[in-house]
mmCIF file with all atom_site columns, C-alpha atoms in Angstrom:
data_model
loop_
_atom_site.group_PDB
_atom_site.id
_atom_site.type_symbol
_atom_site.label_atom_id
_atom_site.label_alt_id
_atom_site.label_comp_id
_atom_site.label_asym_id
_atom_site.label_entity_id
_atom_site.label_seq_id
_atom_site.pdbx_PDB_ins_code
_atom_site.Cartn_x
_atom_site.Cartn_y
_atom_site.Cartn_z
_atom_site.occupancy
_atom_site.B_iso_or_equiv
_atom_site.pdbx_formal_charge
_atom_site.auth_seq_id
_atom_site.auth_comp_id
_atom_site.auth_asym_id
_atom_site.auth_atom_id
_atom_site.pdbx_PDB_model_num
ATOM 1   C CA . GLU E 1 1   ? 130.260 246.728 173.678 1.00 89.00 ? 266 GLU E CA 1
ATOM 2   C CA . GLY E 1 2   ? 132.875 248.727 175.504 1.00 90.00 ? 267 GLY E CA 1
ATOM 3   C CA . GLN E 1 3   ? 135.659 246.224 174.738 1.00 91.00 ? 268 GLN E CA 1
ATOM 4   C CA . THR E 1 4   ? 139.100 247.593 173.819 1.00 89.00 ? 269 THR E CA 1
ATOM 5   C CA . PHE E 1 5   ? 141.417 245.613 171.569 1.00 87.00 ? 270 PHE E CA 1
ATOM 6   C CA . SER E 1 6   ? 145.006 246.714 170.977 1.00 88.00 ? 271 SER E CA 1
ATOM 7   C CA . ASP E 1 7   ? 148.435 245.464 169.874 1.00 88.00 ? 272 ASP E CA 1
ATOM 8   C CA . ALA E 1 8   ? 147.014 243.247 167.131 1.00 88.00 ? 273 ALA E CA 1
ATOM 9   C CA . SER E 1 9   ? 149.681 241.355 165.205 1.00 90.00 ? 274 SER E CA 1
ATOM 10  C CA . ILE E 1 10  ? 148.978 240.112 161.691 1.00 90.00 ? 275 ILE E CA 1
ATOM 11  C CA . ARG E 1 11  ? 151.662 238.055 159.980 1.00 88.00 ? 276 ARG E CA 1
ATOM 12  C CA . LEU E 1 12  ? 151.656 238.155 156.197 1.00 87.00 ? 277 LEU E CA 1
ATOM 13  C CA . THR E 1 13  ? 153.418 235.481 154.168 1.00 88.00 ? 278 THR E CA 1
ATOM 14  C CA . PRO E 1 14  ? 155.512 236.930 151.305 1.00 92.00 ? 279 PRO E CA 1
ATOM 15  C CA . THR E 1 15  ? 154.615 235.508 147.907 1.00 94.00 ? 280 THR E CA 1
ATOM 16  C CA . GLY E 1 16  ? 156.999 234.189 145.275 1.00 95.00 ? 281 GLY E CA 1
ATOM 17  C CA . THR E 1 17  ? 157.962 235.233 141.751 1.00 97.00 ? 282 THR E CA 1
ATOM 18  C CA . VAL E 1 18  ? 158.682 233.122 138.674 1.00 97.00 ? 283 VAL E CA 1
ATOM 19  C CA . SER E 1 19  ? 160.264 234.642 135.583 1.00 97.00 ? 284 SER E CA 1
ATOM 20  C CA . GLY E 1 20  ? 162.234 233.589 132.524 1.00 97.00 ? 285 GLY E CA 1
ATOM 21  C CA . ARG E 1 21  ? 162.122 233.584 128.753 1.00 97.00 ? 286 ARG E CA 1
ATOM 22  C CA . ILE E 1 22  ? 160.071 231.653 126.205 1.00 96.00 ? 287 ILE E CA 1
ATOM 23  C CA . PHE E 1 23  ? 161.678 230.982 122.810 1.00 96.00 ? 288 PHE E CA 1
ATOM 24  C CA . ASP E 1 24  ? 160.421 229.367 119.619 1.00 94.00 ? 289 ASP E CA 1
ATOM 25  C CA . GLU E 1 25  ? 162.178 226.585 117.699 1.00 93.00 ? 290 GLU E CA 1
ATOM 26  C CA . MET E 1 26  ? 164.313 229.189 115.874 1.00 94.00 ? 291 MET E CA 1
ATOM 27  C CA . SER E 1 27  ? 165.540 230.627 119.201 1.00 95.00 ? 292 SER E CA 1
ATOM 28  C CA . GLN E 1 28  ? 163.411 233.725 118.607 1.00 95.00 ? 293 GLN E CA 1
ATOM 29  C CA . PRO E 1 29  ? 161.169 235.259 121.304 1.00 95.00 ? 294 PRO E CA 1
ATOM 30  C CA . ALA E 1 30  ? 157.791 233.487 121.446 1.00 94.00 ? 295 ALA E CA 1
ATOM 31  C CA . THR E 1 31  ? 155.987 236.817 121.729 1.00 92.00 ? 296 THR E CA 1
ATOM 32  C CA . GLY E 1 32  ? 152.485 236.447 123.157 1.00 89.00 ? 297 GLY E CA 1
ATOM 33  C CA . ALA E 1 33  ? 152.923 232.849 124.334 1.00 91.00 ? 298 ALA E CA 1
ATOM 34  C CA . ALA E 1 34  ? 150.766 232.285 127.406 1.00 91.00 ? 299 ALA E CA 1
ATOM 35  C CA . VAL E 1 35  ? 152.564 231.220 130.592 1.00 94.00 ? 300 VAL E CA 1
ATOM 36  C CA . GLN E 1 36  ? 150.720 229.770 133.581 1.00 94.00 ? 301 GLN E CA 1
ATOM 37  C CA . LEU E 1 37  ? 151.567 228.268 136.946 1.00 95.00 ? 302 LEU E CA 1
ATOM 38  C CA . VAL E 1 38  ? 149.229 225.371 137.700 1.00 94.00 ? 303 VAL E CA 1
ATOM 39  C CA . ARG E 1 39  ? 148.766 223.490 140.966 1.00 93.00 ? 304 ARG E CA 1
ATOM 40  C CA . VAL E 1 40  ? 146.995 220.225 141.701 1.00 90.00 ? 305 VAL E CA 1
ATOM 41  C CA . VAL E 1 41  ? 143.894 220.512 143.897 1.00 88.00 ? 306 VAL E CA 1
ATOM 42  C CA . TYR E 1 42  ? 141.276 217.999 144.979 1.00 88.00 ? 307 TYR E CA 1
ATOM 43  C CA . ASN E 1 43  ? 137.536 218.575 145.042 1.00 85.00 ? 308 ASN E CA 1
ATOM 44  C CA . ASN E 1 44  ? 134.353 216.465 145.007 1.00 86.00 ? 309 ASN E CA 1
ATOM 45  C CA . GLN E 1 45  ? 135.132 215.302 141.462 1.00 81.00 ? 310 GLN E CA 1
ATOM 46  C CA . GLY E 1 46  ? 138.679 214.256 142.404 1.00 83.00 ? 311 GLY E CA 1
ATOM 47  C CA . ARG E 1 47  ? 141.935 215.654 141.051 1.00 82.00 ? 312 ARG E CA 1
ATOM 48  C CA . ALA E 1 48  ? 141.715 219.046 139.338 1.00 83.00 ? 313 ALA E CA 1
ATOM 49  C CA . TYR E 1 49  ? 144.017 221.919 138.417 1.00 85.00 ? 314 TYR E CA 1
ATOM 50  C CA . GLN E 1 50  ? 144.032 225.496 139.621 1.00 88.00 ? 315 GLN E CA 1
ATOM 51  C CA . VAL E 1 51  ? 145.878 228.417 138.065 1.00 90.00 ? 316 VAL E CA 1
ATOM 52  C CA . GLY E 1 52  ? 148.178 230.144 140.552 1.00 91.00 ? 317 GLY E CA 1
ATOM 53  C CA . GLY E 1 53  ? 149.491 232.857 138.236 1.00 92.00 ? 318 GLY E CA 1
ATOM 54  C CA . THR E 1 54  ? 149.502 233.913 134.585 1.00 92.00 ? 319 THR E CA 1
ATOM 55  C CA . GLY E 1 55  ? 151.582 235.932 132.163 1.00 92.00 ? 320 GLY E CA 1
ATOM 56  C CA . ASN E 1 56  ? 152.591 236.274 128.529 1.00 91.00 ? 321 ASN E CA 1
ATOM 57  C CA . ALA E 1 57  ? 155.978 236.398 126.859 1.00 93.00 ? 322 ALA E CA 1
ATOM 58  C CA . ASP E 1 58  ? 156.748 239.958 125.756 1.00 92.00 ? 323 ASP E CA 1
ATOM 59  C CA . ASP E 1 59  ? 158.575 241.094 122.617 1.00 91.00 ? 324 ASP E CA 1
ATOM 60  C CA . ARG E 1 60  ? 161.853 239.831 124.115 1.00 95.00 ? 325 ARG E CA 1
ATOM 61  C CA . GLY E 1 61  ? 160.282 236.516 125.116 1.00 95.00 ? 326 GLY E CA 1
ATOM 62  C CA . GLU E 1 62  ? 160.422 237.499 128.773 1.00 96.00 ? 327 GLU E CA 1
ATOM 63  C CA . TYR E 1 63  ? 157.671 236.775 131.278 1.00 96.00 ? 328 TYR E CA 1
ATOM 64  C CA . ARG E 1 64  ? 157.245 237.459 134.980 1.00 97.00 ? 329 ARG E CA 1
ATOM 65  C CA . ILE E 1 65  ? 154.562 236.017 137.267 1.00 96.00 ? 330 ILE E CA 1
ATOM 66  C CA . TYR E 1 66  ? 154.494 237.603 140.704 1.00 95.00 ? 331 TYR E CA 1
ATOM 67  C CA . GLY E 1 67  ? 152.305 237.361 143.791 1.00 94.00 ? 332 GLY E CA 1
ATOM 68  C CA . VAL E 1 68  ? 152.375 233.550 143.699 1.00 95.00 ? 333 VAL E CA 1
ATOM 69  C CA . PRO E 1 69  ? 151.343 231.896 146.996 1.00 94.00 ? 334 PRO E CA 1
ATOM 70  C CA . PRO E 1 70  ? 153.938 229.384 148.269 1.00 94.00 ? 335 PRO E CA 1
ATOM 71  C CA . GLY E 1 71  ? 153.372 225.820 147.098 1.00 94.00 ? 336 GLY E CA 1
ATOM 72  C CA . GLN E 1 72  ? 154.126 223.297 144.385 1.00 96.00 ? 337 GLN E CA 1
ATOM 73  C CA . TYR E 1 73  ? 153.283 224.245 140.796 1.00 97.00 ? 338 TYR E CA 1
ATOM 74  C CA . TYR E 1 74  ? 153.724 223.113 137.205 1.00 96.00 ? 339 TYR E CA 1
ATOM 75  C CA . LEU E 1 75  ? 154.911 225.674 134.657 1.00 97.00 ? 340 LEU E CA 1
ATOM 76  C CA . TYR E 1 76  ? 152.872 225.690 131.432 1.00 94.00 ? 341 TYR E CA 1
ATOM 77  C CA . ALA E 1 77  ? 153.713 227.648 128.277 1.00 95.00 ? 342 ALA E CA 1
ATOM 78  C CA . GLY E 1 78  ? 152.001 227.818 124.890 1.00 91.00 ? 343 GLY E CA 1
ATOM 79  C CA . THR E 1 79  ? 148.564 228.450 123.428 1.00 84.00 ? 344 THR E CA 1
ATOM 80  C CA . PRO E 1 80  ? 145.629 226.760 125.184 1.00 77.00 ? 345 PRO E CA 1
ATOM 81  C CA . PRO E 1 81  ? 143.092 224.931 122.950 1.00 74.00 ? 346 PRO E CA 1
ATOM 82  C CA . GLY E 1 82  ? 140.270 226.856 121.331 1.00 70.00 ? 347 GLY E CA 1
ATOM 83  C CA . PRO E 1 83  ? 140.230 230.324 119.819 1.00 65.00 ? 348 PRO E CA 1
ATOM 84  C CA . ILE E 1 84  ? 142.993 232.730 120.835 1.00 59.00 ? 349 ILE E CA 1
ATOM 85  C CA . ARG E 1 85  ? 141.797 234.799 123.767 1.00 56.00 ? 350 ARG E CA 1
ATOM 86  C CA . PRO E 1 86  ? 143.624 237.045 126.201 1.00 52.00 ? 351 PRO E CA 1
ATOM 87  C CA . ILE E 1 87  ? 144.341 235.802 129.707 1.00 51.00 ? 352 ILE E CA 1
ATOM 88  C CA . PRO E 1 88  ? 143.064 238.501 132.101 1.00 50.00 ? 353 PRO E CA 1
ATOM 89  C CA . GLY E 1 89  ? 145.932 240.589 133.461 1.00 49.00 ? 354 GLY E CA 1
ATOM 90  C CA . ALA E 1 90  ? 148.513 238.633 131.499 1.00 49.00 ? 355 ALA E CA 1
ATOM 91  C CA . GLY E 1 91  ? 149.761 241.383 129.181 1.00 50.00 ? 356 GLY E CA 1
ATOM 92  C CA . VAL E 1 92  ? 150.669 241.214 125.481 1.00 49.00 ? 357 VAL E CA 1
ATOM 93  C CA . VAL E 1 93  ? 148.815 238.811 123.167 1.00 52.00 ? 358 VAL E CA 1
ATOM 94  C CA . SER E 1 94  ? 149.833 238.167 119.554 1.00 57.00 ? 359 SER E CA 1
ATOM 95  C CA . GLY E 1 95  ? 148.091 236.230 116.804 1.00 69.00 ? 360 GLY E CA 1
ATOM 96  C CA . ALA E 1 96  ? 150.799 233.545 116.828 1.00 82.00 ? 361 ALA E CA 1
ATOM 97  C CA . ARG E 1 97  ? 150.023 230.105 118.231 1.00 87.00 ? 362 ARG E CA 1
ATOM 98  C CA . PHE E 1 98  ? 152.474 227.880 120.086 1.00 92.00 ? 363 PHE E CA 1
ATOM 99  C CA . GLU E 1 99  ? 152.371 224.240 121.113 1.00 90.00 ? 364 GLU E CA 1
ATOM 100 C CA . ALA E 1 100 ? 151.477 223.786 124.769 1.00 89.00 ? 365 ALA E CA 1
ATOM 101 C CA . LEU E 1 101 ? 154.238 222.310 126.934 1.00 93.00 ? 366 LEU E CA 1
ATOM 102 C CA . TYR E 1 102 ? 155.074 221.861 130.595 1.00 94.00 ? 367 TYR E CA 1
ATOM 103 C CA . TYR E 1 103 ? 158.461 222.486 132.155 1.00 95.00 ? 368 TYR E CA 1
ATOM 104 C CA . PRO E 1 104 ? 160.915 221.037 131.121 1.00 93.00 ? 369 PRO E CA 1
ATOM 105 C CA . ASN E 1 105 ? 159.422 221.053 127.592 1.00 92.00 ? 370 ASN E CA 1
ATOM 106 C CA . VAL E 1 106 ? 157.196 217.962 127.856 1.00 93.00 ? 371 VAL E CA 1
ATOM 107 C CA . PRO E 1 107 ? 153.646 217.674 126.427 1.00 89.00 ? 372 PRO E CA 1
ATOM 108 C CA . GLU E 1 108 ? 151.963 215.918 129.388 1.00 88.00 ? 373 GLU E CA 1
ATOM 109 C CA . ILE E 1 109 ? 151.643 217.174 132.936 1.00 88.00 ? 374 ILE E CA 1
ATOM 110 C CA . GLU E 1 110 ? 152.400 213.643 134.179 1.00 90.00 ? 375 GLU E CA 1
ATOM 111 C CA . ARG E 1 111 ? 155.960 213.992 132.821 1.00 94.00 ? 376 ARG E CA 1
ATOM 112 C CA . ALA E 1 112 ? 156.463 217.557 134.050 1.00 95.00 ? 377 ALA E CA 1
ATOM 113 C CA . ILE E 1 113 ? 158.792 218.487 136.901 1.00 96.00 ? 378 ILE E CA 1
ATOM 114 C CA . PRO E 1 114 ? 157.014 220.374 139.686 1.00 96.00 ? 379 PRO E CA 1
ATOM 115 C CA . ILE E 1 115 ? 158.398 223.706 140.881 1.00 95.00 ? 380 ILE E CA 1
ATOM 116 C CA . GLU E 1 116 ? 158.468 224.449 144.597 1.00 96.00 ? 381 GLU E CA 1
ATOM 117 C CA . ILE E 1 117 ? 157.795 228.111 145.271 1.00 96.00 ? 382 ILE E CA 1
ATOM 118 C CA . SER E 1 118 ? 158.662 229.208 148.785 1.00 94.00 ? 383 SER E CA 1
ATOM 119 C CA . SER E 1 119 ? 157.827 232.415 150.601 1.00 93.00 ? 384 SER E CA 1
ATOM 120 C CA . GLY E 1 120 ? 159.762 235.340 149.093 1.00 92.00 ? 385 GLY E CA 1
ATOM 121 C CA . SER E 1 121 ? 161.501 233.187 146.463 1.00 95.00 ? 386 SER E CA 1
ATOM 122 C CA . GLU E 1 122 ? 162.418 234.404 142.976 1.00 96.00 ? 387 GLU E CA 1
ATOM 123 C CA . LEU E 1 123 ? 162.883 231.568 140.481 1.00 97.00 ? 388 LEU E CA 1
ATOM 124 C CA . SER E 1 124 ? 163.739 231.617 136.784 1.00 97.00 ? 389 SER E CA 1
ATOM 125 C CA . PHE E 1 125 ? 162.853 229.060 134.110 1.00 97.00 ? 390 PHE E CA 1
ATOM 126 C CA . ASP E 1 126 ? 163.291 229.224 130.330 1.00 97.00 ? 391 ASP E CA 1
ATOM 127 C CA . MET E 1 127 ? 161.297 227.118 127.867 1.00 96.00 ? 392 MET E CA 1
ATOM 128 C CA . THR E 1 128 ? 161.167 226.457 124.122 1.00 96.00 ? 393 THR E CA 1
ATOM 129 C CA . VAL E 1 129 ? 157.861 226.037 122.280 1.00 94.00 ? 394 VAL E CA 1
ATOM 130 C CA . ARG E 1 130 ? 157.223 225.380 118.587 1.00 93.00 ? 395 ARG E CA 1
ATOM 131 C CA . ARG E 1 131 ? 155.066 227.678 116.504 1.00 91.00 ? 396 ARG E CA 1
ATOM 132 C CA . GLN E 1 132 ? 151.864 226.097 115.215 1.00 86.00 ? 397 GLN E CA 1
ATOM 133 C CA . THR E 1 133 ? 151.357 226.863 111.558 1.00 82.00 ? 398 THR E CA 1
ATOM 134 C CA . ALA E 1 134 ? 149.084 224.023 110.389 1.00 80.00 ? 399 ALA E CA 1
ATOM 135 C CA . SER E 1 135 ? 145.396 223.910 111.191 1.00 82.00 ? 400 SER E CA 1
ATOM 136 C CA . TYR E 1 136 ? 143.082 220.939 110.708 1.00 86.00 ? 401 TYR E CA 1
ATOM 137 C CA . ARG E 1 137 ? 139.560 220.011 109.637 1.00 88.00 ? 402 ARG E CA 1
ATOM 138 C CA . VAL E 1 138 ? 137.090 218.056 111.723 1.00 90.00 ? 403 VAL E CA 1
ATOM 139 C CA . ARG E 1 139 ? 134.560 216.264 109.559 1.00 91.00 ? 404 ARG E CA 1
ATOM 140 C CA . GLY E 1 140 ? 131.830 213.714 110.207 1.00 93.00 ? 405 GLY E CA 1
ATOM 141 C CA . ARG E 1 141 ? 128.237 212.704 109.667 1.00 94.00 ? 406 ARG E CA 1
ATOM 142 C CA . ILE E 1 142 ? 125.237 213.085 111.965 1.00 93.00 ? 407 ILE E CA 1
ATOM 143 C CA . ILE E 1 143 ? 122.387 210.579 111.888 1.00 93.00 ? 408 ILE E CA 1
ATOM 144 C CA . ASP E 1 144 ? 119.183 210.607 113.933 1.00 92.00 ? 409 ASP E CA 1
ATOM 145 C CA . SER E 1 145 ? 119.349 207.391 115.990 1.00 90.00 ? 410 SER E CA 1
ATOM 146 C CA . THR E 1 146 ? 115.573 206.971 115.799 1.00 91.00 ? 411 THR E CA 1
ATOM 147 C CA . THR E 1 147 ? 114.953 207.501 112.080 1.00 91.00 ? 412 THR E CA 1
ATOM 148 C CA . GLY E 1 148 ? 118.376 206.653 110.643 1.00 90.00 ? 413 GLY E CA 1
ATOM 149 C CA . THR E 1 149 ? 118.289 209.829 108.538 1.00 92.00 ? 414 THR E CA 1
ATOM 150 C CA . ALA E 1 150 ? 120.073 213.156 108.763 1.00 93.00 ? 415 ALA E CA 1
ATOM 151 C CA . PRO E 1 151 ? 118.332 215.656 111.083 1.00 92.00 ? 416 PRO E CA 1
ATOM 152 C CA . ALA E 1 152 ? 116.917 218.775 109.424 1.00 90.00 ? 417 ALA E CA 1
ATOM 153 C CA . ASN E 1 153 ? 118.799 221.234 111.613 1.00 87.00 ? 418 ASN E CA 1
ATOM 154 C CA . VAL E 1 154 ? 121.864 220.662 113.801 1.00 88.00 ? 419 VAL E CA 1
ATOM 155 C CA . ASN E 1 155 ? 124.244 223.051 115.513 1.00 88.00 ? 420 ASN E CA 1
ATOM 156 C CA . VAL E 1 156 ? 127.795 221.617 115.566 1.00 90.00 ? 421 VAL E CA 1
ATOM 157 C CA . THR E 1 157 ? 130.475 223.015 117.901 1.00 88.00 ? 422 THR E CA 1
ATOM 158 C CA . LEU E 1 158 ? 133.805 221.976 119.374 1.00 88.00 ? 423 LEU E CA 1
ATOM 159 C CA . ALA E 1 159 ? 134.182 222.056 123.153 1.00 88.00 ? 424 ALA E CA 1
ATOM 160 C CA . TYR E 1 160 ? 137.545 222.391 124.858 1.00 83.00 ? 425 TYR E CA 1
ATOM 161 C CA . ARG E 1 161 ? 138.855 222.325 128.408 1.00 78.00 ? 426 ARG E CA 1
ATOM 162 C CA . THR E 1 162 ? 141.316 224.680 130.062 1.00 73.00 ? 427 THR E CA 1
ATOM 163 C CA . PHE E 1 163 ? 142.650 224.828 133.614 1.00 69.00 ? 428 PHE E CA 1
ATOM 164 C CA . THR E 1 164 ? 140.009 227.353 134.569 1.00 63.00 ? 429 THR E CA 1
ATOM 165 C CA . GLY E 1 165 ? 137.049 225.749 132.804 1.00 68.00 ? 430 GLY E CA 1
ATOM 166 C CA . GLY E 1 166 ? 136.584 225.718 129.064 1.00 72.00 ? 431 GLY E CA 1
ATOM 167 C CA . GLY E 1 167 ? 134.248 226.754 126.331 1.00 78.00 ? 432 GLY E CA 1
ATOM 168 C CA . SER E 1 168 ? 132.979 225.908 122.888 1.00 82.00 ? 433 SER E CA 1
ATOM 169 C CA . PHE E 1 169 ? 132.951 227.495 119.460 1.00 81.00 ? 434 PHE E CA 1
ATOM 170 C CA . GLY E 1 170 ? 131.448 226.954 116.038 1.00 78.00 ? 435 GLY E CA 1
ATOM 171 C CA . GLN E 1 171 ? 131.834 228.453 112.600 1.00 74.00 ? 436 GLN E CA 1
ATOM 172 C CA . GLY E 1 172 ? 128.358 229.339 111.411 1.00 68.00 ? 437 GLY E CA 1
ATOM 173 C CA . ARG E 1 173 ? 126.865 227.079 108.747 1.00 72.00 ? 438 ARG E CA 1
ATOM 174 C CA . VAL E 1 174 ? 128.931 223.858 108.820 1.00 85.00 ? 439 VAL E CA 1
ATOM 175 C CA . TYR E 1 175 ? 126.174 221.240 108.493 1.00 90.00 ? 440 TYR E CA 1
ATOM 176 C CA . ASP E 1 176 ? 124.481 219.899 105.348 1.00 91.00 ? 441 ASP E CA 1
ATOM 177 C CA . PRO E 1 177 ? 121.007 218.568 106.259 1.00 91.00 ? 442 PRO E CA 1
ATOM 178 C CA . THR E 1 178 ? 120.666 216.661 102.970 1.00 92.00 ? 443 THR E CA 1
ATOM 179 C CA . THR E 1 179 ? 123.637 214.398 103.733 1.00 93.00 ? 444 THR E CA 1
ATOM 180 C CA . GLY E 1 180 ? 124.160 214.848 107.478 1.00 92.00 ? 445 GLY E CA 1
ATOM 181 C CA . VAL E 1 181 ? 127.792 215.802 106.820 1.00 93.00 ? 446 VAL E CA 1
ATOM 182 C CA . PHE E 1 182 ? 129.458 218.511 108.896 1.00 93.00 ? 447 PHE E CA 1
ATOM 183 C CA . GLU E 1 183 ? 132.893 220.068 108.568 1.00 91.00 ? 448 GLU E CA 1
ATOM 184 C CA . LEU E 1 184 ? 134.716 222.463 110.870 1.00 89.00 ? 449 LEU E CA 1
ATOM 185 C CA . GLN E 1 185 ? 137.757 224.120 109.295 1.00 86.00 ? 450 GLN E CA 1
ATOM 186 C CA . ASN E 1 186 ? 140.861 225.902 110.557 1.00 82.00 ? 451 ASN E CA 1
ATOM 187 C CA . ILE E 1 187 ? 140.987 224.028 113.872 1.00 84.00 ? 452 ILE E CA 1
ATOM 188 C CA . TRP E 1 188 ? 144.216 224.400 115.774 1.00 80.00 ? 453 TRP E CA 1
ATOM 189 C CA . PRO E 1 189 ? 145.845 221.437 117.549 1.00 80.00 ? 454 PRO E CA 1
ATOM 190 C CA . GLY E 1 190 ? 144.415 220.563 120.935 1.00 78.00 ? 455 GLY E CA 1
ATOM 191 C CA . SER E 1 191 ? 141.950 218.260 122.653 1.00 80.00 ? 456 SER E CA 1
ATOM 192 C CA . TYR E 1 192 ? 138.298 218.845 121.730 1.00 86.00 ? 457 TYR E CA 1
ATOM 193 C CA . THR E 1 193 ? 134.876 217.237 122.036 1.00 88.00 ? 458 THR E CA 1
ATOM 194 C CA . VAL E 1 194 ? 132.426 217.424 119.132 1.00 90.00 ? 459 VAL E CA 1
ATOM 195 C CA . GLN E 1 195 ? 128.991 218.580 120.266 1.00 89.00 ? 460 GLN E CA 1
ATOM 196 C CA . ALA E 1 196 ? 125.912 218.357 118.074 1.00 88.00 ? 461 ALA E CA 1
#
């Protein structure tokens, strides 16, 4: 009480910007392709990934991610696994799907080249992703381990992981209780876990 505080100095670190263009295999704009900057972090479970910025390629294939804190990131472009969903604040989303790649156009993060973003930097990176046109079916059989017969009622879903968590989805009635056979159709490429 009664204390006076003046001449406070607060230093703010300027953020960085990453921009560029995303093309498809025909050198056309990959409109709606998601673009993310991902950094490695460590928590109680070990190595994990954290999204440092997001965007989407516009109708010219251009993207711009701004306000990125300085640090080392991996650039990711394409459609994450699971149903198409908008990335909050990322802009345009189309119904097209694109293979997921890391800069410089490699499928695994272990082969990707990290990008060093410094304070106030503006970097540009272009990538090429292929359109995904073929979907797949996931089919199997469920047996009760106690009785050896098909359970009367089972809910079958596919779970997927993203950098920010994950989710699961199903397709209504996909299980036949008389045979124990299930089939999920129109599944887009990606890494999933079957849950029953």
